[in-house]
């Protein structure tokens, strides 16, 4: 069964360092997303991506964050200069259709980021 | 803004017990409502959904009814199994065109035999 895969599963970094989280969405999906969950808090939407551009983003997704689809398979989230409050589980998701209403989102297992 | 509130966990049940996980929402428009489940070591998966008031979503013995009057979407199962042990997330999309899901915190369910 096709699945969304994320790497790394856990990354520990020093504050101020750049981090890249990688995702391989399901191959025939066209829409890609990043969500995050800070420990004990809600899963929060960060950004959605379609046709090589951001289609929607939240207030959390500030200039420190960027997304890219560098080739035909990977979808990356870059945090330019990590802060302590960026420590969270980051979930990648993909879907065939562009709205959660009409299309199921398929999520990866998550990448846990710990900023020290 | 739009939000989802679900009951705090963990919920611990014996096999064959009845399950209810409460979820209420706040939304200004006409949201669609979802339950996602995360089994250990896996990503979140869609469990069921309802797109308008009074709709009932159902899957794998789980069901939830979209109640506009009480702004609720409680998840129920008549007889849980050990394999149902997972984290359950209630979520909504604020409107028909949105791509973003708004999630609750998640409720951990642990079922023992």
Short mmCIF file of C-alpha atoms in Angstrom, two decimals:
data_model
loop_
_atom_site.label_atom_id
_atom_site.label_comp_id
_atom_site.label_asym_id
_atom_site.label_seq_id
_atom_site.Cartn_x
_atom_site.Cartn_y
_atom_site.Cartn_z
CA UNK A 1 0.00 0.00 0.00
CA UNK A 2 1.49 3.37 -0.93
CA UNK A 3 2.49 5.57 1.97
CA UNK A 4 4.02 8.89 2.82
CA UNK A 5 7.53 8.53 4.19
CA UNK A 6 9.43 11.06 6.27
CA UNK A 7 13.06 11.41 7.22
CA UNK A 8 14.62 11.74 9.67
CA UNK A 9 12.39 10.19 12.30
CA UNK A 10 14.16 12.22 14.98
CA UNK A 11 16.57 15.11 14.71
CA UNK A 12 18.32 16.95 17.49
CA UNK A 13 19.80 20.34 16.64
CA UNK A 14 21.25 23.39 18.30
CA UNK A 15 19.31 26.63 18.40
CA UNK A 16 20.10 28.79 15.39
CA UNK A 17 20.94 25.88 13.11
CA UNK A 18 19.18 25.16 9.86
CA UNK A 19 17.09 22.01 9.61
CA UNK A 20 15.62 20.29 6.59
CA UNK A 21 12.88 17.74 7.04
CA UNK A 22 12.18 15.49 4.10
CA UNK A 23 9.06 13.82 2.86
CA UNK A 24 8.26 11.52 -0.03
CA UNK A 25 4.54 11.90 -0.80
CA UNK A 26 2.47 9.23 -2.50
CA UNK A 27 3.47 9.27 -6.15
CA UNK A 28 0.21 10.23 -7.86
CA UNK A 29 -0.75 12.87 -5.31
CA UNK A 30 -0.73 16.51 -6.32
CA UNK A 31 -1.17 18.39 -3.01
CA UNK A 32 1.33 18.41 -0.20
CA UNK A 33 1.15 19.67 3.35
CA UNK A 34 3.14 20.18 6.51
CA UNK A 35 1.60 20.09 9.97
CA UNK A 36 3.25 20.14 13.36
CA UNK A 37 2.37 19.12 16.90
CA UNK A 38 4.15 20.62 19.87
CA UNK A 39 4.11 18.16 22.75
CA UNK A 40 0.76 18.22 24.54
CA UNK A 41 -0.77 20.65 22.09
CA UNK A 42 -2.91 20.48 18.97
CA UNK A 43 -1.80 19.39 15.55
CA UNK A 44 -1.37 22.69 13.67
CA UNK A 45 -1.48 23.39 9.96
CA UNK A 46 1.65 25.02 8.55
CA UNK A 47 1.42 25.07 4.78
CA UNK A 48 -0.08 23.49 1.68
CA UNK A 49 1.66 23.26 -1.68
CA UNK A 50 0.39 22.64 -5.19
CA UNK A 51 1.83 23.06 -8.65
CA UNK A 52 5.18 24.14 -7.24
CA UNK A 53 3.85 26.94 -5.13
CA UNK A 54 2.32 27.55 -1.74
CA UNK A 55 -1.46 27.51 -1.91
CA UNK A 56 -2.21 28.25 1.73
CA UNK A 57 -0.17 28.94 4.86
CA UNK A 58 -0.81 29.67 8.49
CA UNK A 59 0.49 32.45 10.71
CA UNK A 60 3.05 29.99 12.09
CA UNK A 61 4.67 29.68 8.68
CA UNK A 62 6.79 32.81 8.85
CA UNK A 63 9.97 33.77 7.00
CA UNK A 64 11.97 31.19 8.95
CA UNK A 65 10.12 28.43 7.13
CA UNK A 66 10.25 27.43 3.50
CA UNK A 67 9.07 24.49 1.45
CA UNK A 68 10.38 23.07 -1.75
CA UNK A 69 9.80 20.24 -4.14
CA UNK A 70 13.35 19.93 -5.47
CA UNK A 71 12.64 16.95 -7.70
CA UNK A 72 9.72 14.79 -8.71
CA UNK A 73 9.52 12.89 -5.48
CA UNK A 74 10.71 14.85 -2.45
CA UNK A 75 8.90 17.59 -0.54
CA UNK A 76 10.99 19.40 2.04
CA UNK A 77 10.42 21.75 4.94
CA UNK A 78 13.34 24.00 5.85
CA UNK A 79 13.63 25.90 9.09
CA UNK A 80 16.32 28.47 8.54
CA UNK A 81 17.35 29.30 12.09
CA UNK A 82 15.74 27.03 14.64
CA UNK A 83 14.34 28.28 17.92
CA UNK A 84 13.54 26.33 21.06
CA UNK A 85 9.84 26.68 20.32
CA UNK A 86 10.28 24.88 16.99
CA UNK A 87 10.66 21.64 18.92
CA UNK A 88 7.73 19.54 17.77
CA UNK A 89 6.61 16.56 15.74
CA UNK A 90 6.34 17.58 12.09
CA UNK A 91 3.90 15.68 9.88
CA UNK A 92 3.96 15.64 6.11
CA UNK A 93 0.78 14.77 4.22
CA UNK A 94 -0.35 14.45 0.64
CA UNK A 95 -3.64 14.12 -1.22
CA UNK A 96 -5.02 13.67 -4.68
CA UNK A 97 -7.51 16.49 -4.36
CA UNK A 98 -6.96 19.95 -3.03
CA UNK A 99 -9.44 20.16 -0.23
CA UNK A 100 -9.62 18.08 2.88
CA UNK A 101 -13.34 17.98 2.31
CA UNK A 102 -13.20 16.04 -0.91
CA UNK A 103 -9.93 14.23 -0.59
CA UNK A 104 -8.39 12.19 2.14
CA UNK A 105 -5.06 13.41 3.45
CA UNK A 106 -2.44 10.71 3.86
CA UNK A 107 0.06 11.44 6.61
CA UNK A 108 3.57 10.26 7.28
CA UNK A 109 4.73 9.00 10.66
CA UNK A 110 6.24 12.30 11.55
CA UNK A 111 9.70 13.73 12.18
CA UNK A 112 10.46 14.70 15.74
CA UNK A 113 12.59 17.83 15.98
CA UNK A 114 14.31 18.68 19.24
CA UNK A 115 16.01 22.07 19.46
CA UNK A 116 18.49 22.50 22.31
CA UNK B 1 -11.17 31.55 15.10
CA UNK B 2 -12.29 28.06 14.25
CA UNK B 3 -11.24 25.40 16.71
CA UNK B 4 -11.76 21.84 17.89
CA UNK B 5 -11.86 20.63 21.47
CA UNK B 6 -11.71 16.98 22.34
CA UNK B 7 -11.74 15.19 25.64
CA UNK B 8 -8.48 14.76 27.47
CA UNK B 9 -7.02 11.32 27.59
CA UNK B 10 -5.80 8.80 28.10
CA UNK B 11 -8.91 6.68 27.88
CA UNK B 12 -8.38 3.18 29.23
CA UNK B 13 -10.96 0.48 28.48
CA UNK B 14 -11.31 -3.25 28.61
CA UNK B 15 -11.97 -5.19 25.44
CA UNK B 16 -15.63 -5.11 24.35
CA UNK B 17 -16.37 -1.96 26.32
CA UNK B 18 -18.31 0.93 24.79
CA UNK B 19 -16.25 3.88 23.64
CA UNK B 20 -17.13 7.55 23.44
CA UNK B 21 -14.59 10.25 22.69
CA UNK B 22 -16.14 13.69 22.86
CA UNK B 23 -15.40 16.37 20.28
CA UNK B 24 -16.92 19.83 20.01
CA UNK B 25 -16.09 22.52 17.54
CA UNK B 26 -16.32 26.24 16.96
CA UNK B 27 -16.71 27.43 13.39
CA UNK B 28 -18.18 30.47 11.68
CA UNK B 29 -18.97 28.78 8.38
CA UNK B 30 -20.14 25.32 7.38
CA UNK B 31 -17.30 23.01 8.32
CA UNK B 32 -16.72 19.41 7.37
CA UNK B 33 -15.78 17.21 10.31
CA UNK B 34 -13.32 14.34 10.52
CA UNK B 35 -11.86 11.75 12.80
CA UNK B 36 -8.28 10.71 12.11
CA UNK B 37 -6.50 7.87 13.91
CA UNK B 38 -2.80 7.28 14.50
CA UNK B 39 -1.78 3.72 15.31
CA UNK B 40 1.60 3.20 16.99
CA UNK B 41 4.45 3.76 14.55
CA UNK B 42 2.19 4.96 11.74
CA UNK B 43 0.95 8.23 10.27
CA UNK B 44 -2.49 9.72 10.83
CA UNK B 45 -5.20 8.01 8.80
CA UNK B 46 -8.69 9.16 8.00
CA UNK B 47 -11.17 7.13 10.04
CA UNK B 48 -14.44 8.78 9.05
CA UNK B 49 -15.93 12.08 8.01
CA UNK B 50 -19.20 14.00 7.73
CA UNK B 51 -19.67 16.98 5.48
CA UNK B 52 -23.00 18.42 6.61
CA UNK B 53 -25.32 18.56 9.57
CA UNK B 54 -26.97 15.28 10.63
CA UNK B 55 -24.60 13.23 8.45
CA UNK B 56 -23.23 10.13 10.13
CA UNK B 57 -19.75 8.97 9.27
CA UNK B 58 -18.87 5.35 9.93
CA UNK B 59 -15.95 3.00 9.43
CA UNK B 60 -14.51 -0.10 11.14
CA UNK B 61 -17.37 -0.11 13.67
CA UNK B 62 -16.76 3.51 14.63
CA UNK B 63 -19.36 6.17 14.00
CA UNK B 64 -19.89 9.86 14.60
CA UNK B 65 -22.84 12.13 13.86
CA UNK B 66 -22.47 15.78 12.85
CA UNK B 67 -24.66 17.66 15.35
CA UNK B 68 -24.96 21.30 14.41
CA UNK B 69 -27.25 22.16 17.32
CA UNK B 70 -24.66 21.01 19.87
CA UNK B 71 -21.63 21.68 17.63
CA UNK B 72 -20.41 18.17 18.34
CA UNK B 73 -18.97 15.17 16.51
CA UNK B 74 -18.50 12.54 19.18
CA UNK B 75 -16.79 9.29 18.21
CA UNK B 76 -18.43 6.05 19.35
CA UNK B 77 -17.83 2.34 19.07
CA UNK B 78 -19.99 -0.30 20.62
CA UNK B 79 -17.30 -2.85 21.40
CA UNK B 80 -13.62 -1.91 21.31
CA UNK B 81 -10.78 -4.28 20.56
CA UNK B 82 -7.15 -4.25 21.63
CA UNK B 83 -6.27 -3.34 18.05
CA UNK B 84 -8.20 -0.07 18.45
CA UNK B 85 -5.50 1.24 20.79
CA UNK B 86 -4.31 4.43 19.11
CA UNK B 87 -4.48 8.21 19.24
CA UNK B 88 -7.71 9.67 17.86
CA UNK B 89 -7.86 13.19 16.42
CA UNK B 90 -10.98 15.19 15.74
CA UNK B 91 -10.60 17.78 12.97
CA UNK B 92 -12.49 20.18 10.75
CA UNK B 93 -12.05 22.14 7.58
CA UNK B 94 -13.53 25.61 7.98
CA UNK B 95 -15.09 25.75 4.54
CA UNK B 96 -15.46 23.87 1.30
CA UNK B 97 -12.45 25.42 -0.38
CA UNK B 98 -9.88 25.18 2.37
CA UNK B 99 -6.95 22.89 2.30
CA UNK B 100 -6.10 23.19 5.98
CA UNK B 101 -7.37 20.81 8.63
CA UNK B 102 -7.85 22.19 12.14
CA UNK B 103 -7.16 19.46 14.67
CA UNK B 104 -7.82 18.83 18.30
CA UNK B 105 -5.07 17.69 20.66
CA UNK B 106 -5.77 14.00 20.19
CA UNK B 107 -7.08 11.43 22.65
CA UNK B 108 -5.07 8.34 23.46
CA UNK B 109 -7.12 5.16 23.73
CA UNK B 110 -5.66 2.11 25.40
CA UNK B 111 -7.65 -1.14 25.29
CA UNK B 112 -6.62 -4.11 27.38
CA UNK B 113 -7.70 -7.73 27.02
#
